[in-house]
JSON list of C-alpha atoms in Angstrom, two decimals:
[
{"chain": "K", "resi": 1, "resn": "UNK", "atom": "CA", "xyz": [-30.87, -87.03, -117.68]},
{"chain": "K", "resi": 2, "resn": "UNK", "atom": "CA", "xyz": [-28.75, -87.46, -121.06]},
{"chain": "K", "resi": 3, "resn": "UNK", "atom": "CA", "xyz": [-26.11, -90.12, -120.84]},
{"chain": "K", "resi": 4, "resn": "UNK", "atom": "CA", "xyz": [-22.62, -88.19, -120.89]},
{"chain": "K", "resi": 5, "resn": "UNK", "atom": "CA", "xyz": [-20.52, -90.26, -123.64]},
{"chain": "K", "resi": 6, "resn": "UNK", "atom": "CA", "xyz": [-17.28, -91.20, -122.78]},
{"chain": "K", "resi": 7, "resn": "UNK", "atom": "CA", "xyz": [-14.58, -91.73, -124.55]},
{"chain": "K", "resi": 8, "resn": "UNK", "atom": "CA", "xyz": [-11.30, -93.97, -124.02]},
{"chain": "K", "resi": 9, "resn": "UNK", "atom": "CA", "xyz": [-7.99, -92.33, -125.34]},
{"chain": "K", "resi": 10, "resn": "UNK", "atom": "CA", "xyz": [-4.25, -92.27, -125.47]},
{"chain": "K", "resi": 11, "resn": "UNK", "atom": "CA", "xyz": [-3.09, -89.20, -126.52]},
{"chain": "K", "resi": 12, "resn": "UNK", "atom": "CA", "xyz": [-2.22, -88.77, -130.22]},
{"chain": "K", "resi": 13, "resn": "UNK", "atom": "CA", "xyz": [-3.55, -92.44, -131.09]},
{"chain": "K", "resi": 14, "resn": "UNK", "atom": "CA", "xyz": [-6.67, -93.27, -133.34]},
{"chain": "K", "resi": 15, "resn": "UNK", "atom": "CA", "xyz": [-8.60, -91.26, -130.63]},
{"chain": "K", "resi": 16, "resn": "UNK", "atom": "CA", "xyz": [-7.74, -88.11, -131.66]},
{"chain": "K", "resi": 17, "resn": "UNK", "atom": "CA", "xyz": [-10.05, -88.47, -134.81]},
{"chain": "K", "resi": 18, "resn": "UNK", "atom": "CA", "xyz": [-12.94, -89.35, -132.75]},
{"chain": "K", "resi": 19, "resn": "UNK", "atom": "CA", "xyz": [-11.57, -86.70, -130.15]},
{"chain": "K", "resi": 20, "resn": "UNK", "atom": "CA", "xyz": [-11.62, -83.77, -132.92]},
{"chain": "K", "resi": 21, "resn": "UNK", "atom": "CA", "xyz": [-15.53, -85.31, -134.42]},
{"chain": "K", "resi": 22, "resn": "UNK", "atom": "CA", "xyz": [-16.88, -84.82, -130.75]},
{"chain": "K", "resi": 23, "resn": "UNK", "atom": "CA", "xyz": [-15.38, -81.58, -130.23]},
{"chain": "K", "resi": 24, "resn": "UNK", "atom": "CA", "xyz": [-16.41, -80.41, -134.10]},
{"chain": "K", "resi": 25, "resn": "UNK", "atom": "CA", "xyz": [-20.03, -81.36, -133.25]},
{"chain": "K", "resi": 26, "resn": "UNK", "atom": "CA", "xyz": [-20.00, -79.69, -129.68]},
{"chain": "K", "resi": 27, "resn": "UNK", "atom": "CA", "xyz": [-21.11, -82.72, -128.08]},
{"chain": "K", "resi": 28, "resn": "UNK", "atom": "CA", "xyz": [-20.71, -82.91, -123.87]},
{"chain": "K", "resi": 29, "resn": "UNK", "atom": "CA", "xyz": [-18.21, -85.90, -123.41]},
{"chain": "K", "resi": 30, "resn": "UNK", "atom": "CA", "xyz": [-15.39, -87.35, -120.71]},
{"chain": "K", "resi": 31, "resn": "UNK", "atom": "CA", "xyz": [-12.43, -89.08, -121.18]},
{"chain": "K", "resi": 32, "resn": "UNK", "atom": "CA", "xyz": [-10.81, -91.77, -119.84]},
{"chain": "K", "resi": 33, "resn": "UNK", "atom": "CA", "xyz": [-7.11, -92.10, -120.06]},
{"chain": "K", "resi": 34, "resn": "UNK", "atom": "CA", "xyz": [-5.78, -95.73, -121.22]},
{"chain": "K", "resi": 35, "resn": "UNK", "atom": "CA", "xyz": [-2.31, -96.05, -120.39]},
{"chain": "K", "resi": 36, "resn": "UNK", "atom": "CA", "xyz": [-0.35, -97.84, -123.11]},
{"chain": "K", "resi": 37, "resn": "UNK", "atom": "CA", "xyz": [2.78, -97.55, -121.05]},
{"chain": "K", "resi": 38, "resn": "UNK", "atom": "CA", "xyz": [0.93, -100.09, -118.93]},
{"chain": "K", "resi": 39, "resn": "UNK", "atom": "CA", "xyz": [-0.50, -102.37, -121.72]},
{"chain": "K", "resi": 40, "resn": "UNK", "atom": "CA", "xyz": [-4.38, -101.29, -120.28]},
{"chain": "K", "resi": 41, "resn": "UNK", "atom": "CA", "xyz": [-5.74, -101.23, -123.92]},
{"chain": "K", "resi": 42, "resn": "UNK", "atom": "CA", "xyz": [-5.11, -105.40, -123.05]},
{"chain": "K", "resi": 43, "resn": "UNK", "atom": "CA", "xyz": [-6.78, -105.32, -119.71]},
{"chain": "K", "resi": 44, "resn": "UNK", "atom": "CA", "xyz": [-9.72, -107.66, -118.99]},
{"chain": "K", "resi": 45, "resn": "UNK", "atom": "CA", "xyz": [-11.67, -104.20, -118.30]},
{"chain": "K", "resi": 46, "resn": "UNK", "atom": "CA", "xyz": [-10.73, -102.86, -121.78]},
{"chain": "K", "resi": 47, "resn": "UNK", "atom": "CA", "xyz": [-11.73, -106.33, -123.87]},
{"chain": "K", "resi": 48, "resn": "UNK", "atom": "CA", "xyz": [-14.68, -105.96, -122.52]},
{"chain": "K", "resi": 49, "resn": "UNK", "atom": "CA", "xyz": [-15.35, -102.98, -124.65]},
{"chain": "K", "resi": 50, "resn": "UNK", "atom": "CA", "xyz": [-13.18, -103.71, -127.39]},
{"chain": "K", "resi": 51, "resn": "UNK", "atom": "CA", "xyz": [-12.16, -107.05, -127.83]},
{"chain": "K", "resi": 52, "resn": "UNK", "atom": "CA", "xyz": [-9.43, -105.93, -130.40]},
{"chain": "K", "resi": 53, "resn": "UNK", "atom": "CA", "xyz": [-7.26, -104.37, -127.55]},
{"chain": "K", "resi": 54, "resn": "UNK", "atom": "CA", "xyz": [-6.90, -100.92, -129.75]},
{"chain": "K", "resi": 55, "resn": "UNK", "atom": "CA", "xyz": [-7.63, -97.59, -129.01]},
{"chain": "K", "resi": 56, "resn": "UNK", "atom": "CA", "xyz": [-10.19, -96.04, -129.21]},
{"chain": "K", "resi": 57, "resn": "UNK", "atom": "CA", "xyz": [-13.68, -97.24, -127.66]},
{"chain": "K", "resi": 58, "resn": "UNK", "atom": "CA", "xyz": [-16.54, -94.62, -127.62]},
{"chain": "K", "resi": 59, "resn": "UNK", "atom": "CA", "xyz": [-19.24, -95.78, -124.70]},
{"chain": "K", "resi": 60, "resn": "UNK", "atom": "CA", "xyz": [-22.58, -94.33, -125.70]},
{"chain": "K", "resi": 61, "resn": "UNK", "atom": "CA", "xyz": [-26.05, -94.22, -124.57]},
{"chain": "K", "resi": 62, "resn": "UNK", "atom": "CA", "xyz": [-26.49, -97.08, -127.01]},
{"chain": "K", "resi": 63, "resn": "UNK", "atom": "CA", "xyz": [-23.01, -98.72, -125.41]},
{"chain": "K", "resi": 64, "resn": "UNK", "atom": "CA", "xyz": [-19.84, -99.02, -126.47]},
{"chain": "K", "resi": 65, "resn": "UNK", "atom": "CA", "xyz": [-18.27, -98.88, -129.97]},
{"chain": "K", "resi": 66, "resn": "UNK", "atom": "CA", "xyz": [-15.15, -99.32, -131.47]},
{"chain": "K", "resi": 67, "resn": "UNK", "atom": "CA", "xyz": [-13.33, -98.49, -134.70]},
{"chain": "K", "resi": 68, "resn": "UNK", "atom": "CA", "xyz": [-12.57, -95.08, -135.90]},
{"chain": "K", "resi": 69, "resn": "UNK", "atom": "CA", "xyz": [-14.73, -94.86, -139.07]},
{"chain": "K", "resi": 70, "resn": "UNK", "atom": "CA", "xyz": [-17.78, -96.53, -137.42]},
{"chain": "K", "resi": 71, "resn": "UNK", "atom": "CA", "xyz": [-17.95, -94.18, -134.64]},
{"chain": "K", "resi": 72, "resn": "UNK", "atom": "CA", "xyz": [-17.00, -91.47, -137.17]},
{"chain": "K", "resi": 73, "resn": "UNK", "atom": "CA", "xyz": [-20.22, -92.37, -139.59]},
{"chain": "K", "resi": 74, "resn": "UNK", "atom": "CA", "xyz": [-22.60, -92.74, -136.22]},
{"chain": "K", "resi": 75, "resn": "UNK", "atom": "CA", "xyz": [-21.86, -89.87, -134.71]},
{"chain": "K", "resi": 76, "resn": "UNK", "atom": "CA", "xyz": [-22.15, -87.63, -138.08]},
{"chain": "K", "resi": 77, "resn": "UNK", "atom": "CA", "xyz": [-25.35, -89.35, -138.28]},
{"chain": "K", "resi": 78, "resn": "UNK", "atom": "CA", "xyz": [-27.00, -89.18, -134.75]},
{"chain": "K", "resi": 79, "resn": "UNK", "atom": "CA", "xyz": [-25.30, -85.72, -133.79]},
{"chain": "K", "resi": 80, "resn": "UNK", "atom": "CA", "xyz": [-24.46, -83.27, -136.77]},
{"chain": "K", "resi": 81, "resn": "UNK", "atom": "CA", "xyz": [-23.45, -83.02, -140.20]},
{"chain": "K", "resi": 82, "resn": "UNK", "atom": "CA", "xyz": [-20.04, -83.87, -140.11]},
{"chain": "K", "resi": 83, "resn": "UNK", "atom": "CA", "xyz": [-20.84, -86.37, -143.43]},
{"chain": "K", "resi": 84, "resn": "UNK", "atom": "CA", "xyz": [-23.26, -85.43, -146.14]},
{"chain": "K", "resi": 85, "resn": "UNK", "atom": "CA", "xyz": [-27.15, -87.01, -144.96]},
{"chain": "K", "resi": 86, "resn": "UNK", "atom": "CA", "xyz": [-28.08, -90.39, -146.13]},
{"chain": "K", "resi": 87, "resn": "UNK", "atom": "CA", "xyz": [-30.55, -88.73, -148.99]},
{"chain": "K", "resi": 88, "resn": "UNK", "atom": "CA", "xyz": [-27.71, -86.76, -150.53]},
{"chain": "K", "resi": 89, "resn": "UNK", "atom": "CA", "xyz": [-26.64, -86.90, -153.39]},
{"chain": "K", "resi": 90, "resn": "UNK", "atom": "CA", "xyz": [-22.72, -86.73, -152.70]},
{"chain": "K", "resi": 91, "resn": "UNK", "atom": "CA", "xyz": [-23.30, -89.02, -149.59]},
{"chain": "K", "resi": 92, "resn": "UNK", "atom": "CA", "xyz": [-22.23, -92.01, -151.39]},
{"chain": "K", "resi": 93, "resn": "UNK", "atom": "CA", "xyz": [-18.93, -90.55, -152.39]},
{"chain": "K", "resi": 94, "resn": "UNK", "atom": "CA", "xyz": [-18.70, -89.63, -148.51]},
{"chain": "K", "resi": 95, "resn": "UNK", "atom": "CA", "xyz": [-18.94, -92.99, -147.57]},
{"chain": "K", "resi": 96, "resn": "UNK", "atom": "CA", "xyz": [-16.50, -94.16, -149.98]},
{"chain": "K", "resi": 97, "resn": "UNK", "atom": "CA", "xyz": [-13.66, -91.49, -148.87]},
{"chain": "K", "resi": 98, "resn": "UNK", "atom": "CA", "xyz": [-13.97, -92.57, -145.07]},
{"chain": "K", "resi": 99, "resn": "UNK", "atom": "CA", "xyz": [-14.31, -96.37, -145.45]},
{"chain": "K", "resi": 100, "resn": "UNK", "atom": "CA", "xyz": [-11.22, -95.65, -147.82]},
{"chain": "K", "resi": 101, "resn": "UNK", "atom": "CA", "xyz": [-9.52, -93.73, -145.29]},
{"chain": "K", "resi": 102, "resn": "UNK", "atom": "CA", "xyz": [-10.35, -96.69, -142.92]},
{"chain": "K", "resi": 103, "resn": "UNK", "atom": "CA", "xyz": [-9.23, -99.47, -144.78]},
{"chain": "K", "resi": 104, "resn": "UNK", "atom": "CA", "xyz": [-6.91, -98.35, -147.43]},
{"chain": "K", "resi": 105, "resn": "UNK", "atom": "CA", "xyz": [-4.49, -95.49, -145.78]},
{"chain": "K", "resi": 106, "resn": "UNK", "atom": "CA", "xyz": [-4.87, -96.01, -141.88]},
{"chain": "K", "resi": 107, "resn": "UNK", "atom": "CA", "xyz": [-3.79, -99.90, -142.17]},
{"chain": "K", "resi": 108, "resn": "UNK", "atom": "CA", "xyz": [-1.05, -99.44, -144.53]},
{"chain": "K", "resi": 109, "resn": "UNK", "atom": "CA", "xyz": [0.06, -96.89, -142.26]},
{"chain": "K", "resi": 110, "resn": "UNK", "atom": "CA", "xyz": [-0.23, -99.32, -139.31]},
{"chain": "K", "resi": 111, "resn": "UNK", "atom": "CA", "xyz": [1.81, -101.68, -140.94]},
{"chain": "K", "resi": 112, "resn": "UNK", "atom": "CA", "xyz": [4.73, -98.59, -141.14]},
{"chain": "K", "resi": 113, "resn": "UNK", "atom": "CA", "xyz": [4.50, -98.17, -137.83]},
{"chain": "K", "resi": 114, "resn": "UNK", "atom": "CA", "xyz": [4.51, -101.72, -136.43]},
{"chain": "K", "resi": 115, "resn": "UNK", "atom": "CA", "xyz": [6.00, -103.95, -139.28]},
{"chain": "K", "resi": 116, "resn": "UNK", "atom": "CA", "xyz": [7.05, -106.42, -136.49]},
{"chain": "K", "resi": 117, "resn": "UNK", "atom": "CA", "xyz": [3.22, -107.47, -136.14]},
{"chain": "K", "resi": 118, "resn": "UNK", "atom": "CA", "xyz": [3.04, -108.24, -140.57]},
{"chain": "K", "resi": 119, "resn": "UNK", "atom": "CA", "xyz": [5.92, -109.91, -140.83]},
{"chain": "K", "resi": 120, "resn": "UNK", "atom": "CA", "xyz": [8.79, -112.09, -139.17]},
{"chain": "K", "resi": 121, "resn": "UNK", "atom": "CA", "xyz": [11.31, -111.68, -141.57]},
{"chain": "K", "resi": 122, "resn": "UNK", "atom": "CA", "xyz": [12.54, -107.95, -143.15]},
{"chain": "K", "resi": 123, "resn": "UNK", "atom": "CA", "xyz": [11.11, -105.38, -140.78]},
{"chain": "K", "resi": 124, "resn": "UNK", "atom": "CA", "xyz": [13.00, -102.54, -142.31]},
{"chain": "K", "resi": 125, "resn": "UNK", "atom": "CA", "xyz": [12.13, -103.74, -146.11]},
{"chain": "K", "resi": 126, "resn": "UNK", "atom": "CA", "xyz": [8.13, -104.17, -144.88]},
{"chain": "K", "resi": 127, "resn": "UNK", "atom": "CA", "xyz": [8.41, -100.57, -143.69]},
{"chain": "K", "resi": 128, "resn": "UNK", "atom": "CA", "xyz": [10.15, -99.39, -147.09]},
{"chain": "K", "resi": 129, "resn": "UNK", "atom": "CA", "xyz": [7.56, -101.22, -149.22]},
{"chain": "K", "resi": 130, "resn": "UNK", "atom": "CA", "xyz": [4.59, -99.46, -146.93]},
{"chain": "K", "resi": 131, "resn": "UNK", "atom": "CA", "xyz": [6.25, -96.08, -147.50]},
{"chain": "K", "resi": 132, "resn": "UNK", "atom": "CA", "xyz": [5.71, -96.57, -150.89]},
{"chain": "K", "resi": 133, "resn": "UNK", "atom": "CA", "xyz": [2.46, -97.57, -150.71]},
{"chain": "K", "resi": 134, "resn": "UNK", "atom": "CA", "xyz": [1.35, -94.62, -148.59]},
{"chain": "K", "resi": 135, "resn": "UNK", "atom": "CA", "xyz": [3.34, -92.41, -151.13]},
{"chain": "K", "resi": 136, "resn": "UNK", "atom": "CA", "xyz": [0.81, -93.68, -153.63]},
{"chain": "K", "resi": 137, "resn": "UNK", "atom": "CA", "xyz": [-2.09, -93.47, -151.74]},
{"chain": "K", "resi": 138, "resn": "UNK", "atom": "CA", "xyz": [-1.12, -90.05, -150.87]},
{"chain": "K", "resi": 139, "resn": "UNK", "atom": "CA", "xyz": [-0.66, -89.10, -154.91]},
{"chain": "K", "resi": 140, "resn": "UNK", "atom": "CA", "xyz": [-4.21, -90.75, -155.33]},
{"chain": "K", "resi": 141, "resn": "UNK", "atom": "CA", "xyz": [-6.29, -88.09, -152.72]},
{"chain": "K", "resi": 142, "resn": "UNK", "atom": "CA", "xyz": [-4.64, -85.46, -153.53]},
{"chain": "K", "resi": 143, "resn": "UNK", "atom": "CA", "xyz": [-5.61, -85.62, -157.18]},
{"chain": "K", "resi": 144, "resn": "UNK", "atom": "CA", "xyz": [-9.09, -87.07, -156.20]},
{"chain": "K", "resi": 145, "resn": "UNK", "atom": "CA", "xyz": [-12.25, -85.39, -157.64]},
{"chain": "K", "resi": 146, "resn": "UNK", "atom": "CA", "xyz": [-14.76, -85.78, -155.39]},
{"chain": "K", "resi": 147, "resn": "UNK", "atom": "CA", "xyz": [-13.34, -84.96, -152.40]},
{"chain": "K", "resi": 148, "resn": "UNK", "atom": "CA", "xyz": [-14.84, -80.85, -151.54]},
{"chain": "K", "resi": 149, "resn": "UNK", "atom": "CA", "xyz": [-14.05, -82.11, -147.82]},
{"chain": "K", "resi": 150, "resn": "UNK", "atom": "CA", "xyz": [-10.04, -81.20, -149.01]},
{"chain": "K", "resi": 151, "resn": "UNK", "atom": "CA", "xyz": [-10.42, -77.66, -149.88]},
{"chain": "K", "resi": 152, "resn": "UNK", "atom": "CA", "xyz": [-12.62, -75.96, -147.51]},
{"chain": "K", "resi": 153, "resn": "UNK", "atom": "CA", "xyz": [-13.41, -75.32, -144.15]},
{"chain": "K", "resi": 154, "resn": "UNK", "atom": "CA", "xyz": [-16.41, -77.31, -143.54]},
{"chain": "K", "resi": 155, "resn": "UNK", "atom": "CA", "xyz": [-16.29, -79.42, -140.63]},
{"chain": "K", "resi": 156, "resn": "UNK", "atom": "CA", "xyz": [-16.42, -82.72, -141.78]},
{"chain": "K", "resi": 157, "resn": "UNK", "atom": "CA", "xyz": [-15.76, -86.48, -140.42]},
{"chain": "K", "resi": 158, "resn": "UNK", "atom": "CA", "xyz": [-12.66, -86.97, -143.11]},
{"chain": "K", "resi": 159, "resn": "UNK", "atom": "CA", "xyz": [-11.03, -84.16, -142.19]},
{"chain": "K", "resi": 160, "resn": "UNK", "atom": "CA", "xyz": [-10.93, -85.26, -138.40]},
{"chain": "K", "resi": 161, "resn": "UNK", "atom": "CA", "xyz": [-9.56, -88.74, -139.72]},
{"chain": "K", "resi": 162, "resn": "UNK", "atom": "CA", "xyz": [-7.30, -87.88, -142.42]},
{"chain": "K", "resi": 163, "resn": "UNK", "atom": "CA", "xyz": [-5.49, -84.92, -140.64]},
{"chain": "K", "resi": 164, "resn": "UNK", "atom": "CA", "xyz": [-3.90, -86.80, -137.38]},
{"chain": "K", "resi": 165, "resn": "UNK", "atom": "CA", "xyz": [-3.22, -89.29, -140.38]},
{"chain": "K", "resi": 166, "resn": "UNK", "atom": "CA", "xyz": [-1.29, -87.20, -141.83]},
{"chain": "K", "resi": 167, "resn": "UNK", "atom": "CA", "xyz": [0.78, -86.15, -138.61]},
{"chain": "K", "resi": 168, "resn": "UNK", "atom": "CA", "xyz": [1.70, -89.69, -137.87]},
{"chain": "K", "resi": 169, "resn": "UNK", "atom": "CA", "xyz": [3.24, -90.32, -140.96]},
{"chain": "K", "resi": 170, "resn": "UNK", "atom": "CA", "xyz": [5.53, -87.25, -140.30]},
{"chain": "K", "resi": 171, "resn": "UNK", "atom": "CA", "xyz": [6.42, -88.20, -137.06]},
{"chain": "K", "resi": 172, "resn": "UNK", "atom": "CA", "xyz": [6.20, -91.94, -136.72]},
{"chain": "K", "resi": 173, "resn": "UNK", "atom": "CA", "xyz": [6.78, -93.61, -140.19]},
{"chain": "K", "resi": 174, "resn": "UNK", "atom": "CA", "xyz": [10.38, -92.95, -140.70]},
{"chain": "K", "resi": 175, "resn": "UNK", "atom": "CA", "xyz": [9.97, -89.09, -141.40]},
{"chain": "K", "resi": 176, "resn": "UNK", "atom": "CA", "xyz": [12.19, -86.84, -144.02]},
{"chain": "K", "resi": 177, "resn": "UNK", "atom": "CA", "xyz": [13.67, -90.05, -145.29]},
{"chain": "K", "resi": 178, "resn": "UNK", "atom": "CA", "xyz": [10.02, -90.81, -147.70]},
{"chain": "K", "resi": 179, "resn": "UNK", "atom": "CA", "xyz": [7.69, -88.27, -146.01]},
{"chain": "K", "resi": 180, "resn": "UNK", "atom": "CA", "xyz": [7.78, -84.40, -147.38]},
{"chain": "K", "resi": 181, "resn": "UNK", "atom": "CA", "xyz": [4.27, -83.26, -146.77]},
{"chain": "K", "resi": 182, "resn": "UNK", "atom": "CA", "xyz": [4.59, -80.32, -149.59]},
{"chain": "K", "resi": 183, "resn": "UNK", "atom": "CA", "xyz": [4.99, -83.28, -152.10]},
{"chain": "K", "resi": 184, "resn": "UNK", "atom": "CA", "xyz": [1.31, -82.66, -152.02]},
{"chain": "K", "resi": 185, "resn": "UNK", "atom": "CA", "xyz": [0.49, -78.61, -151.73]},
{"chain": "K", "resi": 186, "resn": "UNK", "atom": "CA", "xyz": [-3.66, -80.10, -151.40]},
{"chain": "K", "resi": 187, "resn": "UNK", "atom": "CA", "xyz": [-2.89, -81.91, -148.45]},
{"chain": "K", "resi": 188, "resn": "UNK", "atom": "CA", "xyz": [-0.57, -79.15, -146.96]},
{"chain": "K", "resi": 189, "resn": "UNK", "atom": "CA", "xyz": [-3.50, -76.90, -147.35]},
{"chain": "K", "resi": 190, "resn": "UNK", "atom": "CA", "xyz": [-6.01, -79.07, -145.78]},
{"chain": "K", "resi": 191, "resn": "UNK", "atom": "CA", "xyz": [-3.47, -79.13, -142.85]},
{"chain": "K", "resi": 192, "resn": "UNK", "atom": "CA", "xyz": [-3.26, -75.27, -142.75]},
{"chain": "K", "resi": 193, "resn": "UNK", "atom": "CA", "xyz": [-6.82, -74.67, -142.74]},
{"chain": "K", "resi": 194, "resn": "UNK", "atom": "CA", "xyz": [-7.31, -77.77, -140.14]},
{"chain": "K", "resi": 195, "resn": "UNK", "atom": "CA", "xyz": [-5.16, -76.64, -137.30]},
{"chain": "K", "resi": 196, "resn": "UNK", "atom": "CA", "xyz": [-6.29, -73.12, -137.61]},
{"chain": "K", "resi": 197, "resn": "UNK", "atom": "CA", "xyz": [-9.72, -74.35, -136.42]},
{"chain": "K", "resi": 198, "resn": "UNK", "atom": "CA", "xyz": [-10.10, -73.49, -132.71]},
{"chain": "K", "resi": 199, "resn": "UNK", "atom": "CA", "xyz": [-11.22, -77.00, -131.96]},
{"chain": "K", "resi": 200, "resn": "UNK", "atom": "CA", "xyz": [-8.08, -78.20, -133.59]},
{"chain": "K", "resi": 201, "resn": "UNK", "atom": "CA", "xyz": [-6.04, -75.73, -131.35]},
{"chain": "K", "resi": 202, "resn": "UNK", "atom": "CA", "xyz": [-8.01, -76.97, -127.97]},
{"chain": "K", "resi": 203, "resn": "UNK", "atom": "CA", "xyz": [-7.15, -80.34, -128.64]},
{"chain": "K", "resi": 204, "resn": "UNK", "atom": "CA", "xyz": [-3.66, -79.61, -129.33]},
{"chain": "K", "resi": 205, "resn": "UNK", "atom": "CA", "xyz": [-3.55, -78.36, -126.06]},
{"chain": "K", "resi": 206, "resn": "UNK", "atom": "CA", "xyz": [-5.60, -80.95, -124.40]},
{"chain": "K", "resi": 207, "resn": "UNK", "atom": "CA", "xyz": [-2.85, -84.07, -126.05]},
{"chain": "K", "resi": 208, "resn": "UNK", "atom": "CA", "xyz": [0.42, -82.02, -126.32]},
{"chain": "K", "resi": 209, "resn": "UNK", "atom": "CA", "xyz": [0.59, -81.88, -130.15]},
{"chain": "K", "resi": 210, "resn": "UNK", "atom": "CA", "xyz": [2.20, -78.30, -130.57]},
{"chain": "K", "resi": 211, "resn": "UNK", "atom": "CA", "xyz": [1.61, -75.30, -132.31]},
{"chain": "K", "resi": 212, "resn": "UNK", "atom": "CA", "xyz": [1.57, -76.96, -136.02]},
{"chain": "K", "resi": 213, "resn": "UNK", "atom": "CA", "xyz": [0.00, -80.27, -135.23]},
{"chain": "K", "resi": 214, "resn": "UNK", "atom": "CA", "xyz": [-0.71, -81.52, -138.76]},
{"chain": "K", "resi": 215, "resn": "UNK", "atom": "CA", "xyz": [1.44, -79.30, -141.19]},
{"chain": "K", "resi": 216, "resn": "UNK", "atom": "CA", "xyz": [5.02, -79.21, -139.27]},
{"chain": "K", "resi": 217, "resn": "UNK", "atom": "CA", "xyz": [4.20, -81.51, -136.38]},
{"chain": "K", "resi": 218, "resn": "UNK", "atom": "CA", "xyz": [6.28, -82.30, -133.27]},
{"chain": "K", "resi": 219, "resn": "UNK", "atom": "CA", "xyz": [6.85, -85.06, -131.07]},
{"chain": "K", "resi": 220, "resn": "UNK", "atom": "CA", "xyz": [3.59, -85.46, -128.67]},
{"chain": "K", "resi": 221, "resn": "UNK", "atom": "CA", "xyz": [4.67, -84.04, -125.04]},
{"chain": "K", "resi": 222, "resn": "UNK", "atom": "CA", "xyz": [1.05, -84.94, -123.58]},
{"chain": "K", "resi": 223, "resn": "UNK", "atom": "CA", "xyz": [-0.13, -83.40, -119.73]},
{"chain": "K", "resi": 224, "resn": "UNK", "atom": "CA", "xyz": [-1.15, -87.30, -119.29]},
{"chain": "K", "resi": 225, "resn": "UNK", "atom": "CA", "xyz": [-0.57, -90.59, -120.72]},
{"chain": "K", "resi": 226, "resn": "UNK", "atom": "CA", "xyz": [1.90, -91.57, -123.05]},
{"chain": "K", "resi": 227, "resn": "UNK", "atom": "CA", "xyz": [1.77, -91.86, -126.82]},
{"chain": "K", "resi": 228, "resn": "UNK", "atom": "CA", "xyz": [3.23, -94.99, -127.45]}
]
């Protein structure tokens, strides 16, 4: 019998990306709920899968894994074609986009949302000077070249990383006062296309994310959890 993955969530956290990959590929998978409310992402039981204490872990036939982009890249690679195949030609720009994702946008949005963990001084100017970092990350994508994943309707592993991205920096980075998502008419797009997907619209269901979950999103009223 074929392992059943499993994968640990809070709704509208980091596991939504991995959430909308497993549901993009059609995979069979459970979930666990990890209640934040309760600090469980810092339970013995959790560090034992993720020794970080952040959300999400994936457990696999192989075992567990943490870290967004990693599980992103393995399961495009084990399961589907949710990133261009090693021999590709346009694979290495692939890889570039997510790790970029993963390392460039996601942490400075991190520091946004919880400025009290990079500093112990200005918590307010840390979050002003990562709005205007994101701002310029934001101009950088949506002028980017080699990025096809933007402006179609391909399934792909960006577009399930970069889209609940771009809902948390509506909702959770200090909103209309540095965040106007039609700044960037690419990236609006991407979102219109995105949560017109029916796997999109399933797991907007499933977490409590609304009817415009990426392009106009509201507060996160999930049937479980909590999504702070």
């Amino acid at each position: 019998m074929t392992a059943i993955m499993r994968l640990h969530y809070a709704p509208d956290n980091a596991s939504l990306c991995v959430r909308l990959a497993l549901e993009e590929l059609g995979l069979t998978y459970q979930t666990h709920l990890i209640d934040r409310a309760q600090g469980e992402q810092k339970s013995e039981a959790y560090l034992a899968l993720n020794p970080n204490g952040l959300i999400p872990v994936l457990e696999t036939p192989q075992g567990p894994m943490f870290e967004t982009a990693a599980i992103l890249i393995w399961l495009s690679d084990k399961y589907g074609t949710l990133l261009p195949p090693v021999s590709a030609p346009d694979r290495m720009h692939a890889v570039q986009w997510i790790i970029w994702l993963a390392n460039t946008l996601h942490p400075t949005l991190r520091m946004m949302f919880y400025p009290d963990q990079y500093t112990n001084a200005d918590e307010a100017a840390t979050r002003r000077k990562a709005g205007k970092r994101l701002i310029a990350h934001f101009d950088v994508l949506s002028q980017a070249k080699t990025t096809p994943w933007l402006d179609d309707d391909t399934p792909s592993a960006h577009g399930c990383y970069l889209a609940p991205m771009l809902r948390w920096s509506a909702l959770y980075g200090g909103g209309a006062d540095w965040f106007d998502l039609s700044r960037w008419p690419r990236l609006m797009d991407f979102t219109k296309r995105f949560e017109a997907r029916d796997v999109a619209k399933r797991i907007a269901v499933a977490e409590g994310l609304g009817a415009t979950p990426f392009s106009a999103p509201s507060p996160c009223h999930p049937p479980e959890g909590t999504a702070l």
